[in-house]
Coordinates of N, CA and C in Angstrom, one line a residue:
Chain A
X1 N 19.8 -8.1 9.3 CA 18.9 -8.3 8.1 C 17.5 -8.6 8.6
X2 N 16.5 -7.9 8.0 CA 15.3 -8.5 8.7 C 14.3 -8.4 7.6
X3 N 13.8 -9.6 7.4 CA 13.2 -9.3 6.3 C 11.8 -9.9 6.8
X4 N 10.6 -9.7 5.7 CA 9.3 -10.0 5.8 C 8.9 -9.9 4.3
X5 N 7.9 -11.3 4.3 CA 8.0 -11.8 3.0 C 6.1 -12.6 3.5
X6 N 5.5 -11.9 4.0 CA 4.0 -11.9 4.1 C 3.2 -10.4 4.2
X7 N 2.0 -10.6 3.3 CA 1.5 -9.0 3.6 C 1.6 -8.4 5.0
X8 N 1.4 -7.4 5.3 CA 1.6 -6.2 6.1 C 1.2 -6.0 6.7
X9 N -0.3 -7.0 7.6 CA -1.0 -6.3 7.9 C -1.1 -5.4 9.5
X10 N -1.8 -5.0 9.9 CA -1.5 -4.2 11.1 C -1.0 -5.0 12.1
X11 N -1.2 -6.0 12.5 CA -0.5 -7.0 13.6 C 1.2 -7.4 12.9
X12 N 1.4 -7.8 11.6 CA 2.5 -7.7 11.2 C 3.4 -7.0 11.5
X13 N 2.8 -5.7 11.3 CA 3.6 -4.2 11.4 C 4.1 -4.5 13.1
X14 N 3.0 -4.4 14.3 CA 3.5 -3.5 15.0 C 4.0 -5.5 15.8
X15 N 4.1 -6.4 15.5 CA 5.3 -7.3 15.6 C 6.6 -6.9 15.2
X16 N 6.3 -6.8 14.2 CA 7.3 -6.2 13.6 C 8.4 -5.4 13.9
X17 N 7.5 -4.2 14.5 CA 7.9 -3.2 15.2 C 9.1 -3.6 16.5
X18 N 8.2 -4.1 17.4 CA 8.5 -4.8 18.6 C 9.5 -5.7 18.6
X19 N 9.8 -6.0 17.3 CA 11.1 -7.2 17.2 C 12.4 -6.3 17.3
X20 N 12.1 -5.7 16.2 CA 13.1 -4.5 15.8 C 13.6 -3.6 17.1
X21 N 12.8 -3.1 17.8 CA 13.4 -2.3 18.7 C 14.1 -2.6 19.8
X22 N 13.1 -4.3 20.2 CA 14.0 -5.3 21.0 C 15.1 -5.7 21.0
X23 N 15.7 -6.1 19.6 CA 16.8 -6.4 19.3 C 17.6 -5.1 19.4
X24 N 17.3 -3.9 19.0 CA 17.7 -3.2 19.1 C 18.9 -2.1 20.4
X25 N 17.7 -2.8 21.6 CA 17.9 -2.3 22.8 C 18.8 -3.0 23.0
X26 N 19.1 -4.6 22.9 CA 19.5 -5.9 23.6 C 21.1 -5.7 22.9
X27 N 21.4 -5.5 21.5 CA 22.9 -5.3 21.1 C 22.6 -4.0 20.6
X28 N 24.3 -3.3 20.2 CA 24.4 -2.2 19.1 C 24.2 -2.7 17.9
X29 N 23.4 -2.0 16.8 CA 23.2 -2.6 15.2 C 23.6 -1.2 14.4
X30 N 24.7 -1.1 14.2 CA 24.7 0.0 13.1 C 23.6 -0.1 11.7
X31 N 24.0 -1.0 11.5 CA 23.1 -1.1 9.8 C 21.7 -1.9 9.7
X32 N 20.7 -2.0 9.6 CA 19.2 -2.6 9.6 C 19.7 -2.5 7.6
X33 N 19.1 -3.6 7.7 CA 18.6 -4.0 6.4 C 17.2 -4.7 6.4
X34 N 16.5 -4.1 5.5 CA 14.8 -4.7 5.5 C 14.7 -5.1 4.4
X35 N 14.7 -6.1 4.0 CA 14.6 -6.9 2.6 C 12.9 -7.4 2.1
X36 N 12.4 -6.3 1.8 CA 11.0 -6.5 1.3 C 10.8 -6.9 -0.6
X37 N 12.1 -7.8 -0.8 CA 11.6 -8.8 -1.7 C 10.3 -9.5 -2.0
X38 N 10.1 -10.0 -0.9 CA 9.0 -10.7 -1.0 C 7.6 -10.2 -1.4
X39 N 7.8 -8.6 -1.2 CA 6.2 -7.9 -1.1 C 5.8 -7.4 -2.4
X40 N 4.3 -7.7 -3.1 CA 4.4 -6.9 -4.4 C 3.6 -5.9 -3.9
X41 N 2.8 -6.0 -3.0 CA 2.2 -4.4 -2.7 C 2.2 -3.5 -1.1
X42 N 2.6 -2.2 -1.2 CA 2.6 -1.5 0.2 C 2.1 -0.4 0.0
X43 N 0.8 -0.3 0.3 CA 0.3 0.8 0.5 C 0.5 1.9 1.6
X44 N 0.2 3.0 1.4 CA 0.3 4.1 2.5 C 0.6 3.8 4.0
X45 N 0.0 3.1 4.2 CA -0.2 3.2 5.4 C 0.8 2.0 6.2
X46 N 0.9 0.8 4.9 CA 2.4 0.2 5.1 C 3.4 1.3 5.2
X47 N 3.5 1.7 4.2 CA 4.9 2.4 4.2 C 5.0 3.6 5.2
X48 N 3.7 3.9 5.6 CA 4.5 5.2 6.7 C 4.5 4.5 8.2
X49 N 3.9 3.4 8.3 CA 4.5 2.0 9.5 C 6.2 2.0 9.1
X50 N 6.5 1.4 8.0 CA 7.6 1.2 8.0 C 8.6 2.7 8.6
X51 N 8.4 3.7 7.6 CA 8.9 4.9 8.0 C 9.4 5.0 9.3
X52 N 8.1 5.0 10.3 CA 8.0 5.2 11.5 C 9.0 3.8 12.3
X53 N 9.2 2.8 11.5 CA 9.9 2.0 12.5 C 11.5 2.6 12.0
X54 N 12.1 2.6 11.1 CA 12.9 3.6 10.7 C 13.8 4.4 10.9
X55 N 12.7 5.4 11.6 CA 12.8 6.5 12.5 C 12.7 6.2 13.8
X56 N 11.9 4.9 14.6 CA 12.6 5.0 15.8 C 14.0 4.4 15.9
X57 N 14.7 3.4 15.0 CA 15.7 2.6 15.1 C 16.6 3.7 14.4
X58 N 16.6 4.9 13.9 CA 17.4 6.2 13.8 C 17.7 6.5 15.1
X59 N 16.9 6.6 15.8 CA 16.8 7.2 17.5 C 17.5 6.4 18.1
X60 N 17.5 5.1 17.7 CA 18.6 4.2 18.7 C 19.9 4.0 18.3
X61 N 20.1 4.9 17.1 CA 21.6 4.6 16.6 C 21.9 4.0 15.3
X62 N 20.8 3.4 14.9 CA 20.6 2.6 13.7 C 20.2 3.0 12.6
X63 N 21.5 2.8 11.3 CA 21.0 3.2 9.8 C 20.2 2.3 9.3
X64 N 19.2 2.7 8.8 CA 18.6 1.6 8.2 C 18.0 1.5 6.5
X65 N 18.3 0.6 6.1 CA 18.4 0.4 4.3 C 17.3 -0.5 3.9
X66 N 16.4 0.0 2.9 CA 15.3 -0.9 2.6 C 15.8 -1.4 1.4
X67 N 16.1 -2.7 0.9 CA 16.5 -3.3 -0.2 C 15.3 -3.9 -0.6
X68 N 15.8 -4.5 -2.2 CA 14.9 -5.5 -2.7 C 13.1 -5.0 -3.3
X69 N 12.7 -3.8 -3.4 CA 11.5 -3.1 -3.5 C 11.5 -3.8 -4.7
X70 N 10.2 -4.4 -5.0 CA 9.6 -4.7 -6.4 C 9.8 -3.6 -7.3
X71 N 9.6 -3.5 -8.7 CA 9.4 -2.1 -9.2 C 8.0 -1.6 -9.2
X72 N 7.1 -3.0 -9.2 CA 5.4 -2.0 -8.9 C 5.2 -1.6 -8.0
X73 N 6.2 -1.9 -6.4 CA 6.1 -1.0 -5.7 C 6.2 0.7 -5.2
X74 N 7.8 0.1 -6.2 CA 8.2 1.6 -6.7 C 7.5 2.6 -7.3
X75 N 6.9 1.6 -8.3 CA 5.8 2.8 -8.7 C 4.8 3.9 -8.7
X76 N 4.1 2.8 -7.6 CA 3.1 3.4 -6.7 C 3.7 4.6 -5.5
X77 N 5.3 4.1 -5.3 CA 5.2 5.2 -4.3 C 6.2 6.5 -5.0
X78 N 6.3 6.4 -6.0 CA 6.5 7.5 -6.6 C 5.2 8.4 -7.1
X79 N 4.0 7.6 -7.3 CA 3.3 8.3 -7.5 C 2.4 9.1 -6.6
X80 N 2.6 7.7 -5.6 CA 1.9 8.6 -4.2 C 2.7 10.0 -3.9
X81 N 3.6 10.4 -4.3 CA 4.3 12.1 -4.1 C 4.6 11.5 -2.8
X82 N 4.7 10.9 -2.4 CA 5.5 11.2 -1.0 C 6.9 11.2 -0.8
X83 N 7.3 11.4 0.3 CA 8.8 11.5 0.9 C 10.2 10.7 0.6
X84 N 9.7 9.6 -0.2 CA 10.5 8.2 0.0 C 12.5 8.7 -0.4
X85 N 12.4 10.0 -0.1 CA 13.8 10.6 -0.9 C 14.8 10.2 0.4
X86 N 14.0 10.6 1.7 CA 14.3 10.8 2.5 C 15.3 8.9 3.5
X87 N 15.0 8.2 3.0 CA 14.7 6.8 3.0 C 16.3 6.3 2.2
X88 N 16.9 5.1 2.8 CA 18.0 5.2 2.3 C 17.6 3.7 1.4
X89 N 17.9 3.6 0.3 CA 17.3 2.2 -0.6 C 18.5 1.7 -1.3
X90 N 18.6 0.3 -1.8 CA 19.4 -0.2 -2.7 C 19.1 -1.2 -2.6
X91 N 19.1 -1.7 -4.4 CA 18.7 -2.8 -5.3 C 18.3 -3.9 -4.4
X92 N 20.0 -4.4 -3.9 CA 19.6 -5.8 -3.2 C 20.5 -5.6 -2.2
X93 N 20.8 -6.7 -1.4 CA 22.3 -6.8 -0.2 C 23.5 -6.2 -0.7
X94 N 24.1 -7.0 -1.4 CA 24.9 -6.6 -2.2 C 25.2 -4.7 -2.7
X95 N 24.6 -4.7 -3.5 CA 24.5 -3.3 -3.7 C 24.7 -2.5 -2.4
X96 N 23.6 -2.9 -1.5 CA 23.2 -2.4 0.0 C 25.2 -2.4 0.3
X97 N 26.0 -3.5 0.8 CA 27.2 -3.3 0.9 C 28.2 -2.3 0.0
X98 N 28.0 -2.2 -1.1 CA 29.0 -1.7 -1.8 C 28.2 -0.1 -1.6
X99 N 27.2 0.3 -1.6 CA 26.9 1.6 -1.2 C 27.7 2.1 -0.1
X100 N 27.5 1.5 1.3 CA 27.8 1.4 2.2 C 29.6 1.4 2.4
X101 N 29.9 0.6 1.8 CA 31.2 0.4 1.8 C 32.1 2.2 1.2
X102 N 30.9 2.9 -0.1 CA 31.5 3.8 -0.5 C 31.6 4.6 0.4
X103 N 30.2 5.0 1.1 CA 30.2 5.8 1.8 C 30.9 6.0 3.1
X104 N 31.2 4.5 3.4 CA 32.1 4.7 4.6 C 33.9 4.8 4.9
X105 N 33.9 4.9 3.1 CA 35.7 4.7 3.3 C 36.1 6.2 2.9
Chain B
X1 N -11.6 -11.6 -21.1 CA -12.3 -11.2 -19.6 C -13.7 -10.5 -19.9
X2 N -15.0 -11.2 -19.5 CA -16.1 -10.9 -19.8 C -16.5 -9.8 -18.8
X3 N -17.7 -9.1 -18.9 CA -18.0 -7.8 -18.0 C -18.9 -8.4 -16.6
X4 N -18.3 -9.8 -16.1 CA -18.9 -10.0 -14.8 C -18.2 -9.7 -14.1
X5 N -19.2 -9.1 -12.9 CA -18.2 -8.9 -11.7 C -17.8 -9.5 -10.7
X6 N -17.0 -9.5 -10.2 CA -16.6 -10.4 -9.0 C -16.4 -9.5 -7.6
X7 N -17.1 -9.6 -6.6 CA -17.8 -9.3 -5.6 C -16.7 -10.2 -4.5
X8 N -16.0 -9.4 -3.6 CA -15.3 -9.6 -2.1 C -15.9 -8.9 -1.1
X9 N -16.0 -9.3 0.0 CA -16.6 -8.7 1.4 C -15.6 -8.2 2.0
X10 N -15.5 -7.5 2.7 CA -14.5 -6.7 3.6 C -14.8 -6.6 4.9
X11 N -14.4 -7.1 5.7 CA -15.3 -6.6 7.2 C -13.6 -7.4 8.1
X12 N -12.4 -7.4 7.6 CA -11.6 -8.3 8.7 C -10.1 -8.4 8.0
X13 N -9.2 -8.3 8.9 CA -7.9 -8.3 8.1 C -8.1 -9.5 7.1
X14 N -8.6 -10.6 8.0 CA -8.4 -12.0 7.0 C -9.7 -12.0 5.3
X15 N -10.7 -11.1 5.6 CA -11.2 -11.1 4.1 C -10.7 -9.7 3.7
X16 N -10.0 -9.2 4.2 CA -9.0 -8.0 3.3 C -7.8 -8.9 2.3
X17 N -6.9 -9.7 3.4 CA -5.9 -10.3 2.5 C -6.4 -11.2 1.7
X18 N -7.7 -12.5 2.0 CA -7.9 -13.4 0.6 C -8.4 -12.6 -0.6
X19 N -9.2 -11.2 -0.3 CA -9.4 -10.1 -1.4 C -8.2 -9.9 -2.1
X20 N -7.4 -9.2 -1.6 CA -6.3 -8.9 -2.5 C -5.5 -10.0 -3.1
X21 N -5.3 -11.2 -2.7 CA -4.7 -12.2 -3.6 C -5.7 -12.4 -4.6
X22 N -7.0 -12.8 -4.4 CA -7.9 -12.6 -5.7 C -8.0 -11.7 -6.6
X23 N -7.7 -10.6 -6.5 CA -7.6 -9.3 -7.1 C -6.1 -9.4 -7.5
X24 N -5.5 -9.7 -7.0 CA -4.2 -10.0 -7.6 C -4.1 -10.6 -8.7
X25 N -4.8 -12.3 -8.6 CA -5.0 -13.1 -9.7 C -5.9 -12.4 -11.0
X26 N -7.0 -11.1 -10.9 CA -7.9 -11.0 -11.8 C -7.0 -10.2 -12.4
X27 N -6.1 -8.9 -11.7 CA -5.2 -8.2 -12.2 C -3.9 -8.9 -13.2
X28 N -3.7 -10.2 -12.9 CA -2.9 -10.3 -13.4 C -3.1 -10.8 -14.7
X29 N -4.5 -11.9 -14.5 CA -5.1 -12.7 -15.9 C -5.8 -11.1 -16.7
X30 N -5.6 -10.1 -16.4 CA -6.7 -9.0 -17.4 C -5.1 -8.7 -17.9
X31 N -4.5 -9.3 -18.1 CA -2.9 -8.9 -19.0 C -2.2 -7.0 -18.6
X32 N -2.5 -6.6 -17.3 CA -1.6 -5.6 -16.7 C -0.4 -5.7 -17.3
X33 N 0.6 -5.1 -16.9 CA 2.0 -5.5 -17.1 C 2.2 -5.3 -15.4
X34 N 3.5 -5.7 -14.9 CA 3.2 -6.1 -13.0 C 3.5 -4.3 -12.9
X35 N 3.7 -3.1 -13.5 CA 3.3 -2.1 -12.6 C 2.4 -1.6 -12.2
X36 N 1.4 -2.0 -13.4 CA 0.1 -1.6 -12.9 C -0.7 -2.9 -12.2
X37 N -0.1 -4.0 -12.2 CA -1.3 -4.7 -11.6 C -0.6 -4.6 -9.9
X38 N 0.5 -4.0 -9.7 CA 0.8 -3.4 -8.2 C 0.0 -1.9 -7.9
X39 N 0.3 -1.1 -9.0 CA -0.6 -0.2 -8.6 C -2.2 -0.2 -8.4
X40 N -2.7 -1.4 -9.6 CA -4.1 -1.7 -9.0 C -4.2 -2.3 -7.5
X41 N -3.9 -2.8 -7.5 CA -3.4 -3.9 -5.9 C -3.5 -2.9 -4.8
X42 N -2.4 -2.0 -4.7 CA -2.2 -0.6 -4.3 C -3.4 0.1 -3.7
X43 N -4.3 0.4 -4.8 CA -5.4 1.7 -4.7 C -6.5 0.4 -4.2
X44 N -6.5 -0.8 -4.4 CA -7.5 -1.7 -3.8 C -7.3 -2.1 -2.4
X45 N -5.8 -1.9 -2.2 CA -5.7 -1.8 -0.7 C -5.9 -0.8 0.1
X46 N -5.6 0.6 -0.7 CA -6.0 1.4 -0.2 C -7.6 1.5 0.1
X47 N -8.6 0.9 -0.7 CA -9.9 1.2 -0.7 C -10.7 0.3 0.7
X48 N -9.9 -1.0 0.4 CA -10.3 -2.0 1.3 C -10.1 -1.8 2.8
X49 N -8.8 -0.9 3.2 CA -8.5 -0.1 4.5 C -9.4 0.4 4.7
X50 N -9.6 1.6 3.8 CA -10.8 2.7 4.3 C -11.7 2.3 4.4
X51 N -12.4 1.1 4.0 CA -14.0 0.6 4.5 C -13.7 -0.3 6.1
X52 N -12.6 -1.1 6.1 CA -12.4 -1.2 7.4 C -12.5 -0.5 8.4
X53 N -11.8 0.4 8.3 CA -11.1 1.4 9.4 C -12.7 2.9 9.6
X54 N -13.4 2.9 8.2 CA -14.5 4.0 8.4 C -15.8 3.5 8.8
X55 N -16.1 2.0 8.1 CA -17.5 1.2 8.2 C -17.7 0.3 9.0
X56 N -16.3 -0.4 8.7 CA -16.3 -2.0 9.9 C -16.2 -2.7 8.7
X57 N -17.2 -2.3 7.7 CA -16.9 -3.4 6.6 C -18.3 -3.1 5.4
X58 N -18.1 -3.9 4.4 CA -18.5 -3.0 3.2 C -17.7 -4.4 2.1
X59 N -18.0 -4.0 0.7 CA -17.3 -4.6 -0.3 C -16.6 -4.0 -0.9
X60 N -15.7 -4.9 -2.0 CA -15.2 -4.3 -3.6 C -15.7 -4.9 -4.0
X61 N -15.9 -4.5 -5.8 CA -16.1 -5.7 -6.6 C -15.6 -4.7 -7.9
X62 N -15.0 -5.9 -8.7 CA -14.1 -5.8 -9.3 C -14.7 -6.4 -11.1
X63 N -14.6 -5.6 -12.1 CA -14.8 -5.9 -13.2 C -14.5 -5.2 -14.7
X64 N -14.4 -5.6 -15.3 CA -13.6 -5.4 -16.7 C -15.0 -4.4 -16.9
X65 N -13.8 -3.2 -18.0 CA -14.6 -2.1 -18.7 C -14.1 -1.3 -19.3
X66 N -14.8 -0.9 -20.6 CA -14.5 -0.3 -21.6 C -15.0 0.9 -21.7
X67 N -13.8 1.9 -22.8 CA -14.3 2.9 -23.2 C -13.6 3.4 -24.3
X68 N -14.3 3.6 -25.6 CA -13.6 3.2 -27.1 C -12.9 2.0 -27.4
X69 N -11.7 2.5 -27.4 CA -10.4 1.5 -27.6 C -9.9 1.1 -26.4
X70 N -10.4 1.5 -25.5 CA -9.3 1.4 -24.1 C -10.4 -0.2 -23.4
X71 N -9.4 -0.6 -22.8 CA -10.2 -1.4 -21.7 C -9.3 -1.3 -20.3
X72 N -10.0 -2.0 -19.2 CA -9.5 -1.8 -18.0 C -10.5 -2.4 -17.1
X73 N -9.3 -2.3 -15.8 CA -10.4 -2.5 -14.6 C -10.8 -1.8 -13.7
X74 N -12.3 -2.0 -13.1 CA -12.8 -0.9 -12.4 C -12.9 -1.3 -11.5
X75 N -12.5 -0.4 -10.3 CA -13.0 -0.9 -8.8 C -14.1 -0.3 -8.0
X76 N -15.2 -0.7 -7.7 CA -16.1 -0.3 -7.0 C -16.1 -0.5 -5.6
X77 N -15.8 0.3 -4.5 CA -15.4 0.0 -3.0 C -17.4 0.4 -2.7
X78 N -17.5 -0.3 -1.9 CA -19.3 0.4 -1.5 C -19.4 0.1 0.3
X79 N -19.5 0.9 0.7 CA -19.9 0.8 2.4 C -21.3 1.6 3.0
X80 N -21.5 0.8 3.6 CA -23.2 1.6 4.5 C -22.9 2.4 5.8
X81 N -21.0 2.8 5.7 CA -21.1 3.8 7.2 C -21.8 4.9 7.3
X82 N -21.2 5.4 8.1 CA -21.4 6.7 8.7 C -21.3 7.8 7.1
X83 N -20.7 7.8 6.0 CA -20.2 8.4 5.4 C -20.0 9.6 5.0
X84 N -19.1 10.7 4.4 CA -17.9 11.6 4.3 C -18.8 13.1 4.5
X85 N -18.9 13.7 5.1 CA -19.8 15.0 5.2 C -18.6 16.2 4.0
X86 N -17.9 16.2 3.8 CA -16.8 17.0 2.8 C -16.1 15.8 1.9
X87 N -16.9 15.6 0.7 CA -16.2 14.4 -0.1 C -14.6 15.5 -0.7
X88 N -15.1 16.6 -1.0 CA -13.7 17.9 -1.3 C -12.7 17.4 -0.4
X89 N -13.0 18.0 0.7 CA -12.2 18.0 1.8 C -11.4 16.5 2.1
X90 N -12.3 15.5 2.4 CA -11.7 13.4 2.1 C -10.6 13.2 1.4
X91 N -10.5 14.1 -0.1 CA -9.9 14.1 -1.0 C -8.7 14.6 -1.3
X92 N -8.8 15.9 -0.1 CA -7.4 16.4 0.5 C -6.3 15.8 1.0
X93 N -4.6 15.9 0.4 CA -3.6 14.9 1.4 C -3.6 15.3 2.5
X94 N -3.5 14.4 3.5 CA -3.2 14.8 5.1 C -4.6 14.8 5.5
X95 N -5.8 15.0 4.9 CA -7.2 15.2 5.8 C -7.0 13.9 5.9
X96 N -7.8 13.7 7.5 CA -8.7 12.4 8.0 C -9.3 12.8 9.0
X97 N -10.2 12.1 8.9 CA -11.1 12.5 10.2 C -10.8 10.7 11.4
X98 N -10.2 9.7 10.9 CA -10.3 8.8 11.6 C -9.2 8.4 11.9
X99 N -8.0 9.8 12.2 CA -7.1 9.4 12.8 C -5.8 8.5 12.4
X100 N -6.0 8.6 11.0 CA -4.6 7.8 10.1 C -4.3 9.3 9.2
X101 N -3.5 8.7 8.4 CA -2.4 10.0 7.7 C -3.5 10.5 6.7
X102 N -4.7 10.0 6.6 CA -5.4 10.7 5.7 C -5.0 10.7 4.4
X103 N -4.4 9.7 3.8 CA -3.9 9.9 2.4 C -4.0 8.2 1.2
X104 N -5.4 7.6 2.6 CA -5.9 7.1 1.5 C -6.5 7.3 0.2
X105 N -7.5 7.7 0.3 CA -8.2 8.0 -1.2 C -7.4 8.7 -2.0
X106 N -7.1 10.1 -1.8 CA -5.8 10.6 -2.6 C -4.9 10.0 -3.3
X107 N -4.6 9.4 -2.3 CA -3.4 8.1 -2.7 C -3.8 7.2 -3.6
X108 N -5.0 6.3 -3.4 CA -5.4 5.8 -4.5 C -6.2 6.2 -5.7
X109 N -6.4 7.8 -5.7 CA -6.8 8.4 -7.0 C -5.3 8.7 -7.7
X110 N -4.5 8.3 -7.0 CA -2.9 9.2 -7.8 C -2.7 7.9 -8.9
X111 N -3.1 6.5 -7.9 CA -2.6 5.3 -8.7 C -3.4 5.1 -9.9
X112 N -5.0 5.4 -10.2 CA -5.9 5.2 -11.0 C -5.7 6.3 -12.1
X113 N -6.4 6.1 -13.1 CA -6.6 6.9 -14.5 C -8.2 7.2 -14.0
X114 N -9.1 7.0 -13.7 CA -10.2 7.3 -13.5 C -10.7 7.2 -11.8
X115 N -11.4 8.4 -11.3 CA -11.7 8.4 -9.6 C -12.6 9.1 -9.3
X116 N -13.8 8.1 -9.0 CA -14.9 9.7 -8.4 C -15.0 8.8 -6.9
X117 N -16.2 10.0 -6.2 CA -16.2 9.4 -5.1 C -18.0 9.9 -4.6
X118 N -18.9 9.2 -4.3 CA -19.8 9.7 -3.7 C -20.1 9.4 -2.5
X119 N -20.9 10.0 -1.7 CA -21.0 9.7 -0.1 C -21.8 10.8 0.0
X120 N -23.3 9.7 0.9 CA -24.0 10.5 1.9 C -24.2 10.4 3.2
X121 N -24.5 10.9 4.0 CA -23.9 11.4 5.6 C -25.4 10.1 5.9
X122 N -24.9 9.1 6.7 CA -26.0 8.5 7.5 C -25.7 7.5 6.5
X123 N -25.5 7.5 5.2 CA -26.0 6.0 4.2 C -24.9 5.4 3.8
X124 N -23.7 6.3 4.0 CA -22.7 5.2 3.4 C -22.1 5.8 2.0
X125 N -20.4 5.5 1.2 CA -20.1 5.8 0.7 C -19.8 4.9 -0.6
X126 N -19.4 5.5 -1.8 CA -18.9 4.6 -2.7 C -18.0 5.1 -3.8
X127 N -16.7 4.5 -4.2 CA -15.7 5.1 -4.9 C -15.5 3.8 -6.0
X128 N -15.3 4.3 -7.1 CA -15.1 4.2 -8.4 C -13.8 4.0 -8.8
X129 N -13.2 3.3 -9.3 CA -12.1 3.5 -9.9 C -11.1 3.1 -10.6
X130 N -10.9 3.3 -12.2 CA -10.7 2.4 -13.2 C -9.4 2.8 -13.3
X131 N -8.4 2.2 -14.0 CA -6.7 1.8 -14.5 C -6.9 1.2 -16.0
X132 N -6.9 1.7 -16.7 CA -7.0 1.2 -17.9 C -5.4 0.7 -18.6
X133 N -5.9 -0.2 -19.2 CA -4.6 -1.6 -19.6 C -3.4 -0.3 -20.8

């Protein structure tokens, strides 16, 4: 579970980053959960940071599920037309398990 | 909400984020409902990036406005860079000339109801842009 619950900003991110891939390398993590509850706004350039961390923790093996999106987040990135289809999401933890659970039995 | 404006500097992560909580607070007291005062938030961060990342630094300023029946808020981003030699082209997804995804301003014209953009080459640019309530 890794969550972040302060804005975004570029030193955040690529901490961020560097946590994530560390732990990564150090055990096996099938499932990342990113619990961005805390955030009411991610702009562009958040979210294709995030993407990109993502996508490298895909490369090491790792599913990763972004839980907890505000809905004005949602908003905005629906409107931005971008990709977010591609991105595996659900409500909260919970949800995040019982998705997970379906998919995997 | 009277038609003063409130004026933030931009020039640093740390006057980017006390901007946006302030703009948060104005968005929220101008009675938004929270999607749009995310999506205002949104296209303000988006705006406040791009003066960073193109100028060094520049303002927003931020103030209530009308037109008929409608009211809303308007964002004024203003910088004295280098500014946009193809404001067309700036406006394009995926263009950038400074080496990010290019899909600031776009991106924050998607979130607004209202978006222009002016820029001249040597003086610096300035974008506009209202969300009405």
């Amino acid at each position: 579970m890794s969550t972040i619950q302060t804005p975004l900003s570029p030193s955040v991110l690529t901490r961020f980053k560097y946590d994530i891939l560390q732990r990564l390398e150090q055990e096996k993590i099938s499932y990342i959960f990113f619990d961005f509850s805390g955030l009411t706004v991610m702009d562009i350039y958040e979210f294709k940071e995030i993407e990109n961390i993502i996508q490298m923790a895909k490369i090491m093996g790792s599913c990763s599920v972004i839980v907890g999106l505000h809905p004005g987040v949602v908003a905005s990135l629906v409107l931005y037309d971008i990709d977010y289809l591609s991105l595996n999401t659900a409500l909260d933890v919970d949800d995040a398990f019982t998705r997970l659970n379906i998919e995997t039995s | 909400m009277d038609n003063l404006t409130t004026q933030f500097t931009i020039k640093d992560e740390g006057s980017f984020q006390v901007a946006l909580m302030s703009i948060k607070k104005i968005a929220t007291e101008f009675d938004y409902n929270d999607t749009q005062v995310a999506q205002f938030l949104t296209a303000a961060s988006e705006l406040a990036r791009n003066i960073i990342k193109y100028a060094g630094q520049g303002c927003i300023q931020i103030r209530a406005v009308n037109k008929g029946s409608q009211q809303g808020l308007e964002i004024v981003a203003i910088d004295h860079g280098p500014g946009i030699e193809d404001t067309s082209l700036a406006m394009q997804e995926n263009f950038s000339s400074g080496g990010s995804l290019g899909q600031g301003l776009p991106g924050a014209k998607r979130l607004m109801d209202e978006f222009s953009l002016a820029s001249t080459v040597g003086q610096g640019t300035q974008v506009r842009a209202t969300l009405w309530r």
